[in-house]
């Protein structure tokens, strides 16, 4: 009974304050979209880093079947060449610059590739044979990349030496900058949302002061009096959060998944499914912001 | 039922207290009028009973409980034991008669079936049978006040506080309202009514507590609106001017019952 009563109170409150409720929904929608966009950018950065990014800096790719590089004229790498490269890496002349290194076989390369590009159709057309084996090197000082490059580029069986960090770092710094901007805008919008929710609840409490006055007099508990107002704000904010989640999902699904992955098939994009982990975060964030701001407002403007 | 022990209430340090060392006891089942000019402390008295305000000093007991000792989350329970009626009715304009009365039960979580049984019964007590579906604006003032009374007593409180319930009503309608309050009182509810309406007080012949500037200056059983005690000089002069009462040279002490001389209507 009390629940039904509270629900009907919420319904009448939402109806009476419709335009304010709509503005709360829109403001939380926009602010949480920016929060979510920042989250998505970070997820995208992680996706692009792949398996090796945080572990090593330099990769020495070995010749495989179809390699066209000059060092690979003699065909794919032989076990002897691989052995001598391994020995060279362990020799004191090189070993002083590196922390450790790992060999990635074709099979392992395929596995890591599959993980990184799991959202992309490209994964179906790639076989382990097409991927080069490689040595992955963790440098003591990443700045000393040149030494490794010079030592190994000319070795037989080496296709190319790549400093992966340098390739991606620029892009990542742009994306990190973008997510900072998104967080900044989100912070301002969240302040707007909090103030707007507070104003809405204040108006709502004012327009229903007759009811709340009577509720007080007949001995309604604090919860029964306050809950409809708080839930009013929370419901509006949760609707905004749901809209923001839907927008982010749509961006991941239609823009990244269908457009960008066609345009840049060699880049790993996040899938629309991955954005779903943002949904509970956004809803909890929106709901708790609204709950706290309406609770604080009620404390000042609604006597119980 | 209600006991004030040396209660003082000060709103503003610089002004005189709204209530000044008031000692008063109203028993279970009693009907008491609270009379006095505006600003005499009647409303403050009612507010203290409801714990809308805290007494500055002294203790207020309601149903044996010191209200100062009731924690804030238990105040609703205190208020469930007290019905309140106002001069301006305070009905919800968008709800009909039934819903207005039912509202008081809904907010404390009474079940729908209990509400369906109780509300018509209470409406019958206040004389509003068959008007369940009227809206407040379709009712006369007297009927609206009856709805307000029904709402105040629907949860069977032990105490009914009425703050000038007849202030907006004509004399005939007022008498009807008094009949309702009397009936509720006879069912065992303690009724405390603050009023300016001398006709009603004189008609009812109940206990009268007169306040002036926050001090109880008279407390008589079966009394009249005005007493013959000299200190109420000002109000007597007003009465003289209206020609309704003959002044009576200084008589009896407080609380005695024999103070009727010359004040009969």
XYZ file of C-alpha atoms in Angstrom:
569
model
C 0.000 0.000 0.000
C 2.662 2.416 0.987
C 4.670 1.477 -2.069
C 1.687 2.040 -4.329
C 1.135 5.362 -2.621
C 4.748 6.436 -3.090
C 4.628 5.403 -6.739
C 1.499 7.420 -7.376
C 3.094 10.412 -5.648
C 6.126 10.076 -7.912
C 3.889 9.869 -10.956
C 1.993 13.012 -10.045
C 5.227 14.815 -9.232
C 6.761 13.922 -12.582
C 3.638 15.004 -14.431
C 3.337 18.280 -12.598
C 6.944 19.194 -13.243
C 7.225 17.780 -16.725
C 9.297 20.501 -18.372
C 11.805 20.543 -15.522
C 12.003 16.772 -15.563
C 12.699 16.799 -19.291
C 15.490 19.317 -18.806
C 17.008 17.177 -16.036
C 16.889 14.180 -18.376
C 18.591 16.106 -21.167
C 21.308 17.614 -19.008
C 22.204 14.300 -17.391
C 22.061 12.702 -20.840
C 24.594 15.153 -22.285
C 26.901 15.136 -19.264
C 26.965 11.358 -18.956
C 27.536 11.023 -22.695
C 30.738 13.000 -22.251
C 31.735 10.871 -19.280
C 31.076 7.776 -21.336
C 32.959 9.170 -24.333
C 36.036 9.649 -22.165
C 35.657 6.058 -21.006
C 35.302 4.843 -24.566
C 38.448 6.671 -25.668
C 40.412 4.957 -22.903
C 38.964 1.610 -23.891
C 39.933 2.292 -27.501
C 43.493 3.126 -26.467
C 43.735 -0.168 -24.569
C 42.371 -2.004 -27.554
C 44.986 -0.518 -29.845
C 47.828 -1.237 -27.467
C 47.316 -4.917 -28.021
C 49.172 -7.654 -26.201
C 52.746 -6.355 -26.326
C 52.445 -2.596 -25.915
C 52.909 -2.351 -22.181
C 55.470 -5.137 -22.013
C 58.010 -4.346 -24.701
C 59.156 -1.448 -26.780
C 60.934 -2.934 -29.778
C 59.908 -5.745 -32.096
C 62.250 -7.579 -34.488
C 60.064 -9.183 -37.137
C 61.584 -12.214 -38.837
C 61.200 -13.065 -42.489
C 58.196 -15.157 -43.426
C 56.837 -16.661 -46.660
C 55.684 -13.541 -48.407
C 58.207 -11.029 -47.049
C 59.409 -8.589 -49.648
C 61.988 -6.716 -47.597
C 65.561 -6.645 -48.831
C 66.873 -8.747 -45.940
C 64.460 -11.506 -46.813
C 65.636 -12.214 -50.317
C 66.771 -15.654 -49.251
C 63.267 -16.682 -48.164
C 61.793 -17.231 -44.720
C 63.964 -17.281 -41.637
C 65.799 -20.536 -41.004
C 66.165 -22.111 -37.569
C 69.940 -21.384 -37.762
C 69.375 -17.706 -38.439
C 66.885 -17.584 -35.592
C 69.406 -19.283 -33.338
C 72.147 -16.792 -34.195
C 69.770 -13.853 -33.591
C 68.958 -15.324 -30.205
C 72.674 -15.631 -29.465
C 73.253 -12.051 -30.552
C 70.518 -10.830 -28.216
C 72.166 -12.687 -25.367
C 75.656 -11.415 -26.197
C 76.983 -8.822 -23.746
C 77.204 -6.142 -26.436
C 73.424 -6.137 -26.799
C 72.340 -7.560 -23.487
C 73.514 -4.448 -21.614
C 70.725 -2.426 -23.250
C 67.823 -4.765 -22.703
C 65.940 -6.034 -19.704
C 64.731 -9.171 -21.366
C 63.305 -10.421 -24.615
C 60.776 -12.963 -25.721
C 60.298 -14.966 -28.858
C 56.820 -14.849 -30.397
C 56.184 -17.728 -32.758
C 53.778 -17.538 -35.668
C 51.187 -19.399 -33.636
C 51.476 -17.023 -30.716
C 51.385 -14.073 -33.063
C 48.158 -15.438 -34.514
C 46.674 -15.861 -31.070
C 47.482 -12.297 -30.053
C 46.225 -10.999 -33.362
C 42.943 -12.825 -32.903
C 42.526 -11.308 -29.449
C 43.208 -7.797 -30.601
C 41.081 -7.900 -33.740
C 38.307 -10.025 -32.348
C 35.770 -7.344 -33.380
C 37.010 -7.109 -36.950
C 36.149 -9.307 -39.931
C 39.823 -9.284 -40.904
C 40.503 -12.006 -38.346
C 38.812 -14.621 -40.532
C 41.063 -14.035 -43.514
C 44.352 -14.290 -41.631
C 46.212 -17.561 -41.049
C 49.196 -18.187 -38.756
C 51.424 -18.499 -41.825
C 50.834 -14.922 -42.871
C 52.041 -13.514 -39.580
C 55.764 -13.113 -38.958
C 57.509 -14.564 -35.953
C 59.292 -11.957 -33.874
C 61.588 -11.165 -31.005
C 59.973 -8.752 -28.537
C 62.475 -6.721 -26.596
C 61.984 -4.835 -23.353
C 64.567 -2.030 -23.345
C 66.359 -0.793 -20.287
C 66.249 2.651 -21.850
C 63.702 3.025 -24.665
C 65.738 5.922 -26.073
C 68.464 3.469 -27.109
C 66.211 2.037 -29.786
C 68.628 3.128 -32.516
C 71.346 0.742 -31.315
C 69.077 -2.279 -31.546
C 67.770 -1.159 -34.878
C 71.245 -0.745 -36.364
C 72.483 -4.035 -34.980
C 69.611 -6.171 -36.196
C 68.241 -4.573 -39.375
C 71.075 -5.962 -41.457
C 71.062 -9.442 -39.934
C 69.971 -12.247 -42.244
C 66.404 -13.410 -41.625
C 65.277 -10.072 -40.149
C 62.485 -8.382 -42.034
C 62.261 -5.205 -40.060
C 62.859 -3.656 -36.624
C 60.048 -1.492 -35.258
C 59.782 0.786 -32.255
C 56.113 0.278 -31.533
C 55.850 2.952 -28.923
C 56.940 5.664 -31.278
C 54.319 4.586 -33.781
C 51.403 4.713 -31.391
C 52.463 7.218 -28.772
C 51.527 10.245 -30.875
C 48.066 8.890 -31.587
C 47.559 7.947 -27.973
C 48.523 11.381 -26.737
C 45.916 12.897 -29.063
C 43.310 10.469 -27.796
C 44.283 11.065 -24.198
C 43.971 14.796 -24.825
C 40.526 14.251 -26.302
C 39.393 12.206 -23.330
C 40.661 14.917 -20.968
C 38.578 17.467 -22.862
C 35.585 15.134 -22.637
C 36.093 14.756 -18.880
C 36.364 18.542 -18.525
C 33.118 19.142 -20.394
C 31.501 16.324 -18.450
C 32.541 17.931 -15.144
C 30.927 21.250 -16.098
C 27.803 19.519 -17.333
C 27.579 17.453 -14.164
C 27.679 20.625 -12.079
C 24.823 21.930 -14.262
C 22.935 18.689 -13.766
C 23.331 18.807 -9.983
C 22.136 22.413 -9.769
C 19.236 21.717 -12.092
C 18.171 18.674 -10.114
C 18.349 20.701 -6.909
C 16.174 23.438 -8.431
C 13.700 20.933 -9.796
C 13.319 19.192 -6.468
C 12.959 22.531 -4.742
C 10.156 23.562 -7.084
C 8.541 20.192 -6.716
C 8.670 20.401 -2.934
C 7.255 23.903 -3.075
C 4.389 22.991 -5.361
C 3.444 20.119 -3.086
C 3.899 21.850 0.253
C 0.206 21.425 1.076
C 0.480 17.663 0.747
C 3.726 17.423 2.647
C 2.364 19.674 5.385
C -0.611 17.375 5.843
C 1.619 14.318 5.688
C 3.693 15.751 8.500
C 0.641 16.473 10.614
C -0.864 13.029 10.310
C 2.459 11.470 11.210
C 3.867 10.201 7.932
C 7.447 9.073 8.349
C 10.328 11.029 6.921
C 10.884 8.341 4.306
C 7.340 8.451 3.015
C 7.493 12.226 2.724
C 10.932 12.500 1.138
C 11.205 9.384 -0.970
C 8.880 10.519 -3.774
C 10.954 13.651 -4.292
C 14.267 11.842 -4.236
C 13.052 9.120 -6.570
C 11.683 11.773 -8.887
C 15.183 13.163 -9.382
C 16.761 9.723 -9.513
C 14.308 8.474 -12.127
C 14.929 11.496 -14.349
C 18.702 11.070 -14.017
C 18.547 7.338 -14.700
C 16.527 7.979 -17.859
C 19.245 10.449 -18.899
C 21.923 7.836 -18.153
C 20.047 5.242 -20.185
C 19.873 7.634 -23.134
C 23.608 8.335 -22.794
C 24.341 4.588 -22.736
C 22.210 4.032 -25.806
C 24.044 6.835 -27.606
C 27.466 5.409 -26.769
C 26.380 1.966 -27.847
C 25.099 3.374 -31.124
C 28.387 5.212 -31.717
C 30.376 2.039 -31.083
C 28.053 -0.083 -33.178
C 27.339 2.107 -36.190
C 30.259 4.535 -36.348
C 33.185 2.430 -35.117
C 31.848 -1.000 -35.921
C 30.377 -0.389 -39.344
C 31.995 2.746 -40.731
C 35.446 3.160 -39.185
C 36.367 -0.520 -39.294
C 35.627 -0.512 -43.030
C 37.749 2.589 -43.542
C 40.659 1.400 -41.391
C 40.637 -2.375 -41.423
C 44.122 -2.570 -39.898
C 43.059 -0.804 -36.703
C 41.479 -2.657 -33.805
C 38.264 -0.927 -32.648
C 36.239 -1.587 -29.549
C 33.038 -3.489 -30.105
C 29.568 -2.241 -29.204
C 29.405 -5.067 -26.680
C 32.383 -3.660 -24.788
C 30.616 -0.323 -24.293
C 27.951 -2.133 -22.280
C 30.269 -2.229 -19.269
C 29.882 1.563 -19.201
C 26.094 1.265 -18.769
C 25.947 0.294 -15.092
C 28.669 2.832 -14.311
C 26.750 5.666 -15.981
C 23.445 4.664 -14.402
C 24.938 4.431 -10.938
C 26.759 7.731 -11.426
C 23.620 9.494 -12.665
C 21.379 7.986 -10.030
C 23.665 8.725 -7.124
C 24.305 12.303 -8.273
C 20.564 12.910 -8.414
C 19.924 11.122 -5.135
C 22.552 13.045 -3.220
C 21.679 16.446 -4.650
C 17.956 15.982 -4.031
C 18.585 14.713 -0.507
C 20.674 17.780 0.300
C 18.049 20.068 -1.248
C 15.225 18.472 0.703
C 17.134 18.850 3.903
C 17.062 22.593 3.371
C 13.665 23.100 1.802
C 11.355 20.417 3.125
C 10.632 20.345 6.825
C 9.717 16.971 8.163
C -2.948 13.504 28.509
C -1.171 16.830 28.040
C 0.928 18.263 30.833
C 2.975 21.461 30.788
C 5.488 21.810 33.583
C 6.854 25.298 33.984
C 7.091 25.690 30.217
C 8.689 28.811 28.785
C 9.076 29.424 25.077
C 11.191 32.296 23.823
C 11.257 32.971 20.088
C 13.282 36.161 20.256
C 15.658 36.904 23.106
C 14.762 40.590 23.090
C 10.993 40.158 23.107
C 8.873 38.811 25.929
C 8.453 35.028 25.969
C 5.580 33.571 23.935
C 4.823 31.303 26.868
C 6.031 32.142 30.357
C 6.286 29.412 32.991
C 3.062 27.721 32.024
C 1.819 24.922 34.257
C -1.181 23.114 32.914
C -2.637 19.672 32.838
C -5.346 18.450 30.511
C -6.709 15.024 31.372
C -7.635 12.176 29.116
C -11.069 12.680 27.617
C -11.288 16.312 28.611
C -12.603 19.141 26.400
C -10.690 22.372 26.939
C -10.937 25.775 25.311
C -7.816 27.847 24.962
C -8.802 31.478 24.768
C -6.921 34.734 24.649
C -6.081 37.590 22.317
C -3.852 37.120 19.284
C -0.277 36.728 20.411
C -1.298 35.393 23.790
C 0.466 32.090 23.142
C -2.371 29.799 22.036
C -0.683 28.715 18.828
C 2.650 28.298 20.566
C 0.926 26.005 23.039
C -0.389 23.827 20.217
C 2.956 23.840 18.413
C 4.744 22.634 21.522
C 2.304 19.759 21.905
C 3.028 18.723 18.310
C 6.769 19.110 18.803
C 6.858 21.621 15.964
C 8.935 23.719 18.349
C 11.032 22.962 21.402
C 10.260 24.509 24.728
C 13.029 26.868 25.840
C 12.716 25.529 29.352
C 10.369 23.268 31.245
C 8.864 20.002 30.077
C 5.919 19.138 27.862
C 4.365 15.713 28.403
C 2.023 14.218 25.827
C 0.422 10.888 26.684
C 2.936 10.530 29.506
C 5.954 11.096 27.296
C 8.290 14.036 27.575
C 8.273 15.319 23.997
C 11.786 16.743 24.352
C 13.004 13.171 24.806
C 11.362 11.850 21.643
C 14.001 11.356 18.968
C 13.322 12.998 15.645
C 12.591 9.753 13.833
C 9.873 8.953 16.373
C 8.135 12.307 16.087
C 5.841 10.922 13.351
C 4.565 8.411 15.888
C 3.813 11.189 18.349
C 1.897 13.039 15.635
C -0.123 9.974 14.724
C -1.570 10.202 18.207
C -2.640 13.802 17.659
C -5.214 15.067 15.149
C -5.070 18.706 14.089
C -7.738 20.982 12.600
C -7.125 24.495 11.308
C -9.132 27.592 10.579
C -8.340 27.294 6.846
C -9.302 23.587 6.543
C -6.170 22.689 4.515
C -7.839 20.204 2.225
C -6.170 18.989 -0.953
C -8.135 20.732 -3.713
C -7.563 18.102 -6.380
C -8.759 15.195 -4.252
C -12.385 14.423 -3.442
C -13.755 14.078 0.069
C -13.034 10.379 0.330
C -9.488 10.762 -1.010
C -8.753 13.661 1.322
C -9.636 11.571 4.353
C -8.017 8.443 2.936
C -4.784 10.402 2.353
C -4.160 10.535 6.100
C -4.343 6.750 6.223
C -2.358 6.108 3.046
C 0.667 8.054 4.177
C 0.999 5.980 7.326
C 0.679 2.772 5.357
C -2.840 1.577 6.139
C -4.088 -1.112 3.811
C -6.662 -0.379 1.147
C -9.315 -2.561 2.750
C -8.935 -0.847 6.130
C -9.241 2.512 4.396
C -12.361 1.404 2.534
C -13.969 0.377 5.802
C -12.879 3.235 8.016
C -13.332 6.329 5.872
C -17.127 6.021 5.307
C -17.545 5.370 9.003
C -15.677 8.537 9.952
C -17.496 10.558 7.320
C -20.721 9.392 8.905
C -19.517 10.550 12.327
C -18.905 14.054 11.012
C -22.189 14.068 9.103
C -20.951 13.840 5.538
C -22.644 10.649 4.421
C -23.132 10.454 0.681
C -20.707 13.248 -0.072
C -17.644 11.032 -0.562
C -17.192 11.976 -4.182
C -17.626 15.733 -3.897
C -14.606 17.919 -4.508
C -13.648 20.420 -1.779
C -14.704 23.437 -3.880
C -18.183 21.972 -4.182
C -18.649 22.000 -0.415
C -19.664 24.756 1.966
C -17.166 25.991 4.533
C -18.819 23.991 7.277
C -18.686 20.845 5.190
C -15.060 21.452 4.340
C -14.246 21.784 8.008
C -16.073 18.524 8.652
C -13.847 16.854 6.063
C -10.805 18.300 7.820
C -12.066 16.966 11.147
C -12.696 13.572 9.598
C -9.143 13.550 8.306
C -7.799 14.537 11.714
C -9.594 11.758 13.566
C -9.555 8.970 10.976
C -6.467 7.409 12.552
C -8.146 7.499 15.977
C -5.748 9.869 17.728
C -6.013 10.247 21.491
C -5.846 14.018 21.201
C -7.528 16.456 18.820
C -6.057 19.945 18.582
C -8.253 22.533 16.910
C -6.789 25.926 16.061
C -9.769 28.260 15.662
C -11.772 25.706 13.700
C -14.803 27.977 13.508
C -12.896 31.135 12.630
C -14.139 31.152 9.031
C -17.666 29.979 9.686
C -20.977 31.618 10.525
C -22.502 31.023 13.987
C -24.994 28.343 12.940
C -22.404 26.352 11.014
C -19.997 26.797 13.907
C -22.467 25.209 16.277
C -22.720 22.250 13.921
C -18.944 21.881 13.981
C -18.988 22.078 17.766
C -21.515 19.278 17.794
C -19.091 17.150 15.803
C -16.188 17.978 18.111
C -18.335 17.230 21.135
C -19.288 13.869 19.675
C -15.627 13.052 19.065
C -14.857 14.116 22.621
C -17.581 11.849 23.948
C -15.949 8.938 22.119
C -12.980 9.454 24.409
C -10.751 11.813 22.468
C -9.159 14.673 24.369
C -10.031 17.906 22.575
C -8.113 21.157 22.929
C -9.580 24.030 20.987
C -8.030 27.465 20.616
C -10.703 30.001 19.812
C -11.906 33.583 19.792
C -15.522 32.635 19.451
C -17.197 33.697 22.698
C -20.656 32.445 21.720
C -19.349 28.954 21.294
C -17.409 28.962 24.535
C -20.378 30.278 26.421
C -22.676 27.739 24.824
C -20.488 24.710 25.450
C -19.698 25.324 29.116
C -16.425 23.413 29.088
C -13.117 24.026 30.740
C -11.614 27.372 29.713
C -7.915 28.205 29.897
C -7.207 31.843 29.235
C -3.786 32.998 28.184
C -2.525 36.535 28.192
C 0.951 37.503 27.080
C 2.098 33.936 27.512
C 0.737 33.522 31.035
C -2.237 31.462 32.118
C -4.486 33.988 33.789
C -7.521 31.793 34.206
C -8.305 28.106 34.272
C -11.919 27.318 35.054
C -14.140 24.326 34.558
C -17.533 24.814 32.875
C -16.645 28.402 32.311
C -17.523 31.298 30.040
C -15.435 33.132 27.482
C -14.865 36.143 29.697
C -14.324 36.019 33.357
C -14.900 38.594 35.956
C -11.338 38.623 37.148
C -10.128 42.200 37.105
C -6.860 41.573 35.240
C -8.664 41.024 31.954
C -9.575 44.647 31.962
C -8.938 45.296 28.333
C -11.019 42.502 26.950
C -13.796 43.508 29.289
C -13.788 47.018 28.016
C -14.206 45.660 24.510
C -17.116 43.635 25.677
C -18.640 46.675 27.282
C -18.413 48.539 24.027
C -20.180 45.791 22.168
C -22.819 45.912 24.849
C -23.056 42.187 25.148
C -22.064 41.899 28.739
C -22.491 43.858 31.836
C -19.294 44.582 33.645
C -19.059 42.950 36.946
C -17.094 44.439 39.739
C -14.144 42.368 40.820
C -15.055 38.889 41.780
C -13.792 35.398 42.338
C -10.498 33.669 42.287
C -9.063 31.507 39.585
C -10.357 28.054 39.048
C -13.545 28.509 41.043
C -16.708 27.496 39.366
C -18.892 30.182 40.726
C -17.906 32.937 38.343
C -21.045 33.183 36.365
C -22.623 36.155 37.969
C -23.804 38.722 35.480
C -22.024 37.177 32.558
C -24.962 35.191 31.352
C -25.949 35.854 27.789
